[in-house]
Structure formats: C-alpha cells, structure tokens
mmCIF file of C-alpha atoms in Angstrom:
data_model
loop_
_atom_site.group_PDB
_atom_site.id
_atom_site.type_symbol
_atom_site.label_atom_id
_atom_site.label_comp_id
_atom_site.label_asym_id
_atom_site.label_seq_id
_atom_site.Cartn_x
_atom_site.Cartn_y
_atom_site.Cartn_z
ATOM 1 C CA MET A 1 0.000 0.000 0.000
ATOM 2 C CA THR A 2 1.282 3.472 -0.798
ATOM 3 C CA PHE A 3 1.054 6.519 1.465
ATOM 4 C CA ASP A 4 -1.616 8.033 -0.788
ATOM 5 C CA GLU A 5 -3.709 4.844 -0.713
ATOM 6 C CA CYS A 6 -3.395 4.690 3.068
ATOM 7 C CA HIS A 7 -4.344 8.341 3.472
ATOM 8 C CA SER A 8 -7.371 8.149 1.158
ATOM 9 C CA THR A 9 -8.619 4.878 2.679
ATOM 10 C CA LEU A 10 -8.367 6.273 6.201
ATOM 11 C CA ALA A 11 -10.107 9.506 5.164
ATOM 12 C CA VAL A 12 -13.150 7.506 4.020
ATOM 13 C CA ILE A 13 -13.160 5.334 7.162
ATOM 14 C CA ARG A 14 -12.764 8.373 9.439
ATOM 15 C CA GLN A 15 -15.664 10.148 7.746
ATOM 16 C CA LYS A 16 -17.931 7.092 8.033
ATOM 17 C CA GLN A 17 -17.133 6.583 11.724
ATOM 18 C CA GLY A 18 -17.025 10.301 12.527
ATOM 19 C CA THR A 19 -13.750 10.106 14.447
ATOM 20 C CA ARG A 20 -10.062 10.726 13.923
ATOM 21 C CA CYS A 21 -9.242 7.394 15.606
ATOM 22 C CA PRO A 22 -11.493 4.835 13.869
ATOM 23 C CA LEU A 23 -11.762 1.119 14.535
ATOM 24 C CA VAL A 24 -10.007 -0.701 11.710
ATOM 25 C CA ARG A 25 -9.070 -4.131 10.497
ATOM 26 C CA VAL A 26 -5.875 -4.913 8.598
ATOM 27 C CA ASP A 27 -5.199 -8.161 6.729
ATOM 28 C CA TYR A 28 -1.447 -8.349 7.285
ATOM 29 C CA ALA A 29 1.032 -11.190 6.710
ATOM 30 C CA GLY A 30 -1.610 -13.913 6.855
ATOM 31 C CA GLN A 31 -3.373 -12.629 9.960
ATOM 32 C CA VAL A 32 -6.211 -10.222 10.706
ATOM 33 C CA ILE A 33 -5.283 -7.405 13.071
ATOM 34 C CA ARG A 34 -8.041 -5.329 14.672
ATOM 35 C CA GLY A 35 -7.619 -2.132 16.643
ATOM 36 C CA ARG A 36 -8.207 1.574 17.076
ATOM 37 C CA LEU A 37 -6.014 3.759 14.891
ATOM 38 C CA ALA A 38 -3.690 5.752 17.150
ATOM 39 C CA ARG A 39 -1.593 7.452 14.455
ATOM 40 C CA THR A 40 -0.229 7.040 10.965
ATOM 41 C CA ASP A 41 2.724 8.511 9.120
ATOM 42 C CA SER A 42 0.423 9.130 6.124
ATOM 43 C CA ASP A 43 -1.254 11.997 8.011
ATOM 44 C CA PRO A 44 0.102 15.418 6.971
ATOM 45 C CA GLU A 45 0.911 16.563 10.525
ATOM 46 C CA HIS A 46 3.562 13.858 10.908
ATOM 47 C CA GLN A 47 5.672 15.408 8.119
ATOM 48 C CA HIS A 48 7.047 12.110 6.886
ATOM 49 C CA GLU A 49 10.058 12.260 4.557
ATOM 50 C CA GLN A 50 8.405 11.973 1.131
ATOM 51 C CA SER A 51 11.404 10.282 -0.492
ATOM 52 C CA SER A 52 11.237 7.402 2.005
ATOM 53 C CA PRO A 53 9.025 4.427 1.093
ATOM 54 C CA TYR A 54 8.673 3.515 4.763
ATOM 55 C CA GLY A 55 6.059 4.644 7.223
ATOM 56 C CA ILE A 56 3.906 3.085 9.914
ATOM 57 C CA ILE A 57 0.399 2.947 11.277
ATOM 58 C CA VAL A 58 -0.082 2.348 14.990
ATOM 59 C CA LEU A 59 -3.107 0.425 16.277
ATOM 60 C CA GLU A 60 -4.228 0.356 19.904
ATOM 61 C CA ASN A 61 -5.664 -2.878 21.243
ATOM 62 C CA LEU A 62 -9.454 -3.074 21.511
ATOM 63 C CA GLY A 63 -10.930 -3.421 24.977
ATOM 64 C CA LEU A 64 -10.076 -2.192 28.435
ATOM 65 C CA SER A 65 -6.819 -4.057 28.981
ATOM 66 C CA GLN A 66 -3.484 -2.303 28.704
ATOM 67 C CA SER A 67 -1.512 -4.131 26.065
ATOM 68 C CA PRO A 68 1.199 -3.152 23.604
ATOM 69 C CA GLU A 69 0.291 -1.225 20.489
ATOM 70 C CA THR A 70 0.600 -2.918 17.119
ATOM 71 C CA ILE A 71 2.931 -1.183 14.676
ATOM 72 C CA LEU A 72 2.525 -2.017 10.983
ATOM 73 C CA GLN A 73 4.650 -0.844 8.072
ATOM 74 C CA ILE A 74 2.432 0.813 5.447
ATOM 75 C CA ALA A 75 4.474 -0.535 2.516
ATOM 76 C CA ASN A 76 3.823 -4.122 3.703
ATOM 77 C CA ILE A 77 0.032 -3.718 3.867
ATOM 78 C CA PRO A 78 -1.518 -5.174 0.694
ATOM 79 C CA THR A 79 -3.753 -2.896 -1.373
ATOM 80 C CA GLY A 80 -7.320 -3.168 -0.081
ATOM 81 C CA ALA A 81 -6.291 -4.787 3.213
ATOM 82 C CA LEU A 82 -7.040 -1.737 5.400
ATOM 83 C CA LYS A 83 -10.780 -1.706 6.155
ATOM 84 C CA GLU A 84 -13.414 -0.723 8.670
ATOM 85 C CA LEU A 85 -13.564 -3.111 11.625
ATOM 86 C CA ASN A 86 -16.854 -4.734 10.578
ATOM 87 C CA ALA A 87 -16.198 -4.785 6.829
ATOM 88 C CA PRO A 88 -16.828 -8.115 5.063
#
C-alpha cells in the first residue's frame, strides 16, 4: 500500500465513523489485526520524509486491557487490506 492509498482509505473510514481514531481491520502477513487507529505517518501533521518508502500505522488494542500497540509498516500492507472493523 502506498502513502496516498493509506491516506485516502483512512479519510473515508474516518468520515464514516465520525472520528479521527477509527476502529479498523488490517489483513497483514496472513493474519487479521483489529484495533483503534492511534496514528499514521500518512497523516500530513507527521511530516514524513516523502522520499522514504517507509512509514507506519499504529493500532491500539481493543478493549479495556493495557496491552502493547501494534505497529505495521504501510508498505507491507496489501492494497485493499485496510478496512473498517466490521467490513466483510
């Protein structure tokens, strides 16, 4: 997935859910990861180096328990694998 694809996909999901930190699902390396979006390098305020192909999205665990955040590299997310939590 490119930065532009990530940014546009998240813009649609954020608008649908009405929040900056939507609940998302990512099909990543043969597993399904669910969480609340904490931040992403594809957002303009993070001023990511445009010449670098690397960037991350950070997902917080769902639920009340304190557990580590999940960090995923945007370039390793397949196209179409970033979706709303309840998407088919």
